[in-house]
XYZ file of C-alpha atoms in Angstrom:
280
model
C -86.960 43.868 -249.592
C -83.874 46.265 -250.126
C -81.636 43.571 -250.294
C -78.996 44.030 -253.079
C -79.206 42.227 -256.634
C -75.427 40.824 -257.867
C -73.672 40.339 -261.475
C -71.320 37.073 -261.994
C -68.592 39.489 -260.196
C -70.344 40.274 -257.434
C -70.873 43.539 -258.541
C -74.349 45.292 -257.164
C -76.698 45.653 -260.228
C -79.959 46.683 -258.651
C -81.765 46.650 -255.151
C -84.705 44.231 -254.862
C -88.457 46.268 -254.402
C -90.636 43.124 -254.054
C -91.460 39.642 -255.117
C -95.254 39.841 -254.771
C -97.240 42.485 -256.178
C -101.319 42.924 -256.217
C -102.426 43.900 -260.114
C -106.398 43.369 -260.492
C -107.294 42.038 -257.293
C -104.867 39.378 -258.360
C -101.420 38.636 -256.969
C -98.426 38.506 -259.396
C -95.145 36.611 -257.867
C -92.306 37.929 -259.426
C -89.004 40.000 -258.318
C -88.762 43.758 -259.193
C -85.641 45.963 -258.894
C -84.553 49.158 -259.263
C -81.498 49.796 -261.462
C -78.456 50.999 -258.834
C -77.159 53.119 -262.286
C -79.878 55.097 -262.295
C -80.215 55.968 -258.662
C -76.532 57.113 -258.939
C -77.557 59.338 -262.012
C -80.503 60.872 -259.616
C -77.486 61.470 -256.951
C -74.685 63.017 -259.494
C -76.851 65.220 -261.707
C -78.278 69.023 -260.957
C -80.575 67.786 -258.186
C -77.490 67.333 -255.873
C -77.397 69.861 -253.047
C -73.626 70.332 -253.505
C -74.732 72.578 -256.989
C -76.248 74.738 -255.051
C -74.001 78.100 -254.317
C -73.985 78.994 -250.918
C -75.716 82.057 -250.860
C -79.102 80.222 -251.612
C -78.232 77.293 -249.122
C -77.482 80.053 -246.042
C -80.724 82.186 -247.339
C -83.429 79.503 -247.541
C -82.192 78.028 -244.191
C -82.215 80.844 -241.732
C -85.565 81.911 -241.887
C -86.683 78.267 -240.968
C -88.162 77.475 -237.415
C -88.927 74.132 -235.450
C -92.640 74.285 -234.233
C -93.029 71.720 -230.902
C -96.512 71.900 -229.637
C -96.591 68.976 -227.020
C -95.044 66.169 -228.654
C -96.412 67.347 -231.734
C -93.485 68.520 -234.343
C -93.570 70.927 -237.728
C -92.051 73.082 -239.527
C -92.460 76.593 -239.353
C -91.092 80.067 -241.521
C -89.950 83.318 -239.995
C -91.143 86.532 -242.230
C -91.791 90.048 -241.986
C -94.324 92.851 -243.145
C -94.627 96.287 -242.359
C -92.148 95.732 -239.624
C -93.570 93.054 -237.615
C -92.425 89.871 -237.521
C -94.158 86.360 -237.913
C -94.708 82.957 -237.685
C -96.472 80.749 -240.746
C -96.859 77.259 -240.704
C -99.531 74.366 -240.410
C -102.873 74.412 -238.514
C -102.236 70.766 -237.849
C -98.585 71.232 -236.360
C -100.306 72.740 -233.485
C -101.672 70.401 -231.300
C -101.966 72.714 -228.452
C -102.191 76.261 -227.230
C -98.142 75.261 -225.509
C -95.942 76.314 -228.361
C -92.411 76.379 -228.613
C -90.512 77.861 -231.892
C -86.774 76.664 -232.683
C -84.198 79.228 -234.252
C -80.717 78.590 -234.288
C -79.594 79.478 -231.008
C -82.553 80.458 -229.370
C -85.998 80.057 -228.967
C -88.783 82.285 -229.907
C -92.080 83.213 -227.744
C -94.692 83.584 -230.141
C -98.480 84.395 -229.992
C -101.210 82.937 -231.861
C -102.966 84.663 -233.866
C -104.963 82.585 -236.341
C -105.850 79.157 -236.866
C -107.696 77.186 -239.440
C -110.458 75.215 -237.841
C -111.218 73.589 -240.870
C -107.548 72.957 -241.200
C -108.506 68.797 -243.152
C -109.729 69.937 -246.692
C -107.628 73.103 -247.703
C -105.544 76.175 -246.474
C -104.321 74.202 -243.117
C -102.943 77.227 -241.760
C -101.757 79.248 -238.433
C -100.392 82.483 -238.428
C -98.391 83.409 -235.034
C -96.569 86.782 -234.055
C -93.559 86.679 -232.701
C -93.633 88.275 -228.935
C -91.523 91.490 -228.167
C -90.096 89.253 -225.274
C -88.188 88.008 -228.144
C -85.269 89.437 -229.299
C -84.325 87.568 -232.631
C -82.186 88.489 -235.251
C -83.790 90.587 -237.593
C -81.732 89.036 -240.941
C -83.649 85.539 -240.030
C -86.889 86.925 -241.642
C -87.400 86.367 -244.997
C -89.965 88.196 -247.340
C -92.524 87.087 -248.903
C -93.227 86.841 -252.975
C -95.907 88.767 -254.009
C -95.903 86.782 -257.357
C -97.446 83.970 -258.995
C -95.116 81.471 -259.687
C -94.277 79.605 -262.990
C -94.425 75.848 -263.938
C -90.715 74.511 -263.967
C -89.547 76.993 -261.742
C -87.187 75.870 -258.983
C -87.596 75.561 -255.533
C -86.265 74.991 -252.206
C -88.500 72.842 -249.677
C -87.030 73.401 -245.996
C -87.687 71.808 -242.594
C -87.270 68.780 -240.444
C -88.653 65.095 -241.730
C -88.528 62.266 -239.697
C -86.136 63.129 -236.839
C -87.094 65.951 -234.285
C -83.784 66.709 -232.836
C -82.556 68.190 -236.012
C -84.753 71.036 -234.779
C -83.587 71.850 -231.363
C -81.856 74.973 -230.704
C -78.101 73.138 -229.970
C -78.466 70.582 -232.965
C -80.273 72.627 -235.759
C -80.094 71.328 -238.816
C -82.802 71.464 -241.617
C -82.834 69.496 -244.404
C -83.156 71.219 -248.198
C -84.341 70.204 -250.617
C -84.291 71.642 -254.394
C -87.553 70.670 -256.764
C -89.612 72.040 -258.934
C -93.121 73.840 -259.639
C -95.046 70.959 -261.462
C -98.556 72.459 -261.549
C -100.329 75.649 -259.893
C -103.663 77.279 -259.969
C -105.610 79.652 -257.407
C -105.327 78.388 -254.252
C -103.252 75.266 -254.683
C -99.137 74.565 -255.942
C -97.913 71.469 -256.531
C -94.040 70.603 -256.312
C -92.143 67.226 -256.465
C -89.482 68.715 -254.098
C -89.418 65.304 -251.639
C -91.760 65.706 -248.119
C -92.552 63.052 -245.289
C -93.236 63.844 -241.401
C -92.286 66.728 -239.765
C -92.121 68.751 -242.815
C -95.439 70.144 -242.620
C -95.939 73.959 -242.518
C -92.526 74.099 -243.728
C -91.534 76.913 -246.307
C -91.013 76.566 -250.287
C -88.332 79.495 -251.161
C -87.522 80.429 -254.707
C -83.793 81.652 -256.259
C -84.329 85.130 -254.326
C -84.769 83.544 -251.202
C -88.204 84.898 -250.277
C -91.198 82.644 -249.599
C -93.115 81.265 -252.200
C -95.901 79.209 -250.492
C -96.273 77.186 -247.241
C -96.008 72.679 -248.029
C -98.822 70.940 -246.041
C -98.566 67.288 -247.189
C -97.590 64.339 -249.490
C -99.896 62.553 -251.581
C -101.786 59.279 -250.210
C -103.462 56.586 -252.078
C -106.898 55.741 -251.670
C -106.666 52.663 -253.277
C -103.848 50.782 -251.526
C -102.600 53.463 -248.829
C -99.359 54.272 -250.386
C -97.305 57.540 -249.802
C -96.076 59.384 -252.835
C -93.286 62.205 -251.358
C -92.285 63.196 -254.263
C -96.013 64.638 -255.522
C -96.936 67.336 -252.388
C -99.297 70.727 -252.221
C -98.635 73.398 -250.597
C -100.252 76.594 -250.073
C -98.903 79.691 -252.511
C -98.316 83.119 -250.771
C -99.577 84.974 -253.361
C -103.201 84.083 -252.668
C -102.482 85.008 -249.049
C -100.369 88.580 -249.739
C -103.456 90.555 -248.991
C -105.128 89.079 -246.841
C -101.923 89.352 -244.661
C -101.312 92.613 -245.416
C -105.019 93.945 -243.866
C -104.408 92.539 -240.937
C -100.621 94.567 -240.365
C -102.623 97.384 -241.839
C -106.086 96.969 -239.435
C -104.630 94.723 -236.765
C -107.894 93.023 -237.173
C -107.738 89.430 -236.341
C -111.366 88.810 -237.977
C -109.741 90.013 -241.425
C -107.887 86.717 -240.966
C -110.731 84.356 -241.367
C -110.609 85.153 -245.029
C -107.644 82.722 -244.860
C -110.239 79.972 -244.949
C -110.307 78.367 -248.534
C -113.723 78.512 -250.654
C -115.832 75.939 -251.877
C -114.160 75.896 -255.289
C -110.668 75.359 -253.424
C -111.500 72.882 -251.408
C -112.387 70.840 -254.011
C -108.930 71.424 -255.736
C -106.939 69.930 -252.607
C -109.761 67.211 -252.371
C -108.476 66.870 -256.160
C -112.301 66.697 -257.313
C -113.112 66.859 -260.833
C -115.105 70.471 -261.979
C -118.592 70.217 -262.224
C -119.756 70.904 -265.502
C -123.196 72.361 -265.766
C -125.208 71.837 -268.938
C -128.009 74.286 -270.183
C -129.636 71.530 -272.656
């Protein structure tokens, strides 16, 4: 698998997916491709990174963190309201209570403040403050859009898949991604911006710059266990807005437990069909 497919001139035509494939509990032997044209078209056209100006490339990646919570690596996003500053990202991310944050530069003390305990079936969530040990730089901290967003809208997915050290303070260097908004309801966004490991918790930015909603995973296959990166969820800000704004308002930390998703929302993320109740 991967190896390259060849014209009479040697040329590379294609590289080679399989030669076995399972279709109706059956096995089919034959050898699939992919067309090399065509992945050069996906590398040349809009989606390239190089179209993007460099205002939106420096905006969407300074307000990106590295969450390490022993051994166990996310993404995080810097923001502020009412003048404090915070820390969103994944419930999952954090393993432990021994949390470091990554900023260029420096590193961040933070405090937890919330945590989803029911972080498998929808809003997998932790919100942390950042402590006034800290002193970080004040530009880093994006804002957040109070807006619903639109289907084909773009975005920006930002954080660190696969390798870790791309996260530390002397080597930071998040990856970004540009995609777009492919469906959304209440409670649930889905993009096909690209997201594997280590992206988790990591922030989806619009044009402005200001944080649209929080990505949590991929899509899985129940049927045969396959990843799909380029179909992910994510949680949208602006069904979080207020409840994040009575807490800065209260200082409340039970005000935060409205973070947890209802019934009707978990069963969007568990991608459930609607029950449909009949009166007859």
């Amino acid at each position: 698998d991967g190896a390259g497919v060849y014209d009479q001139g040697l040329n590379l035509r294609g590289l080679l997916l399989g030669s076995t494939f399972a279709h109706q509990n059956d096995n089919v032997s034959f050898s699939l491709a992919i067309n090399v044209n065509e992945i050069l078209k996906v590398l040349f056209t809009d989606h390239c990174l190089k179209s993007l100006p460099k205002r939106i490339q420096t905006d969407v990646a300074k307000s990106v963190c590295m969450i390490d919570s022993m051994g166990c690596w996310g993404t995080g996003c810097l923001f502020q309201m009412k003048n404090r500053q915070f820390v969103l990202t994944c419930s999952h991310v954090l393993s432990s209570n021994n949390i470091v944050c990554h900023v260029k530069d420096e590193e961040l003390e933070l405090k937890l403040l919330y945590k989803n305990p029911i972080f498998d079936s929808a809003y997998d969530l932790a919100l942390l403050e950042v402590s006034n040990k800290s002193k970080p730089n004040k530009a880093n901290f994006c804002q957040l859009a109070n807006y619903q967003p639109k289907i084909g809208q773009p975005v920006y997915s930002v954080g660190f898949p696969l390798f870790k050290s791309f996260g530390w303070s002397d080597n930071f260097r998040p990856t970004i991604y540009r995609g777009r908004v492919t469906k959304h309801s209440v409670g649930i966004l889905f993009t096909d911006c690209p997201v594997q490991a280590g992206q988790s918790g990591g922030p989806l930015f619009d044009d402005r710059g200001d944080l649209l909603a929080v990505m949590v995973s991929n899509f899985k296959s129940a049927l045969d266990d396959r990843i799909y990166p380029w179909h992910n969820m994510c949680v949208p800000v602006w069904d979080l807005h207020r409840v994040l704004e009575e807490y800065c308002e209260t200082n409340d930390l039970k005000r935060l437990t409205k973070l947890q998703a209802s019934n009707e929302i978990v069963n969007k993320w568990k991608i459930r069909r609607p029950k449909i109740t009949s009166r007859l």
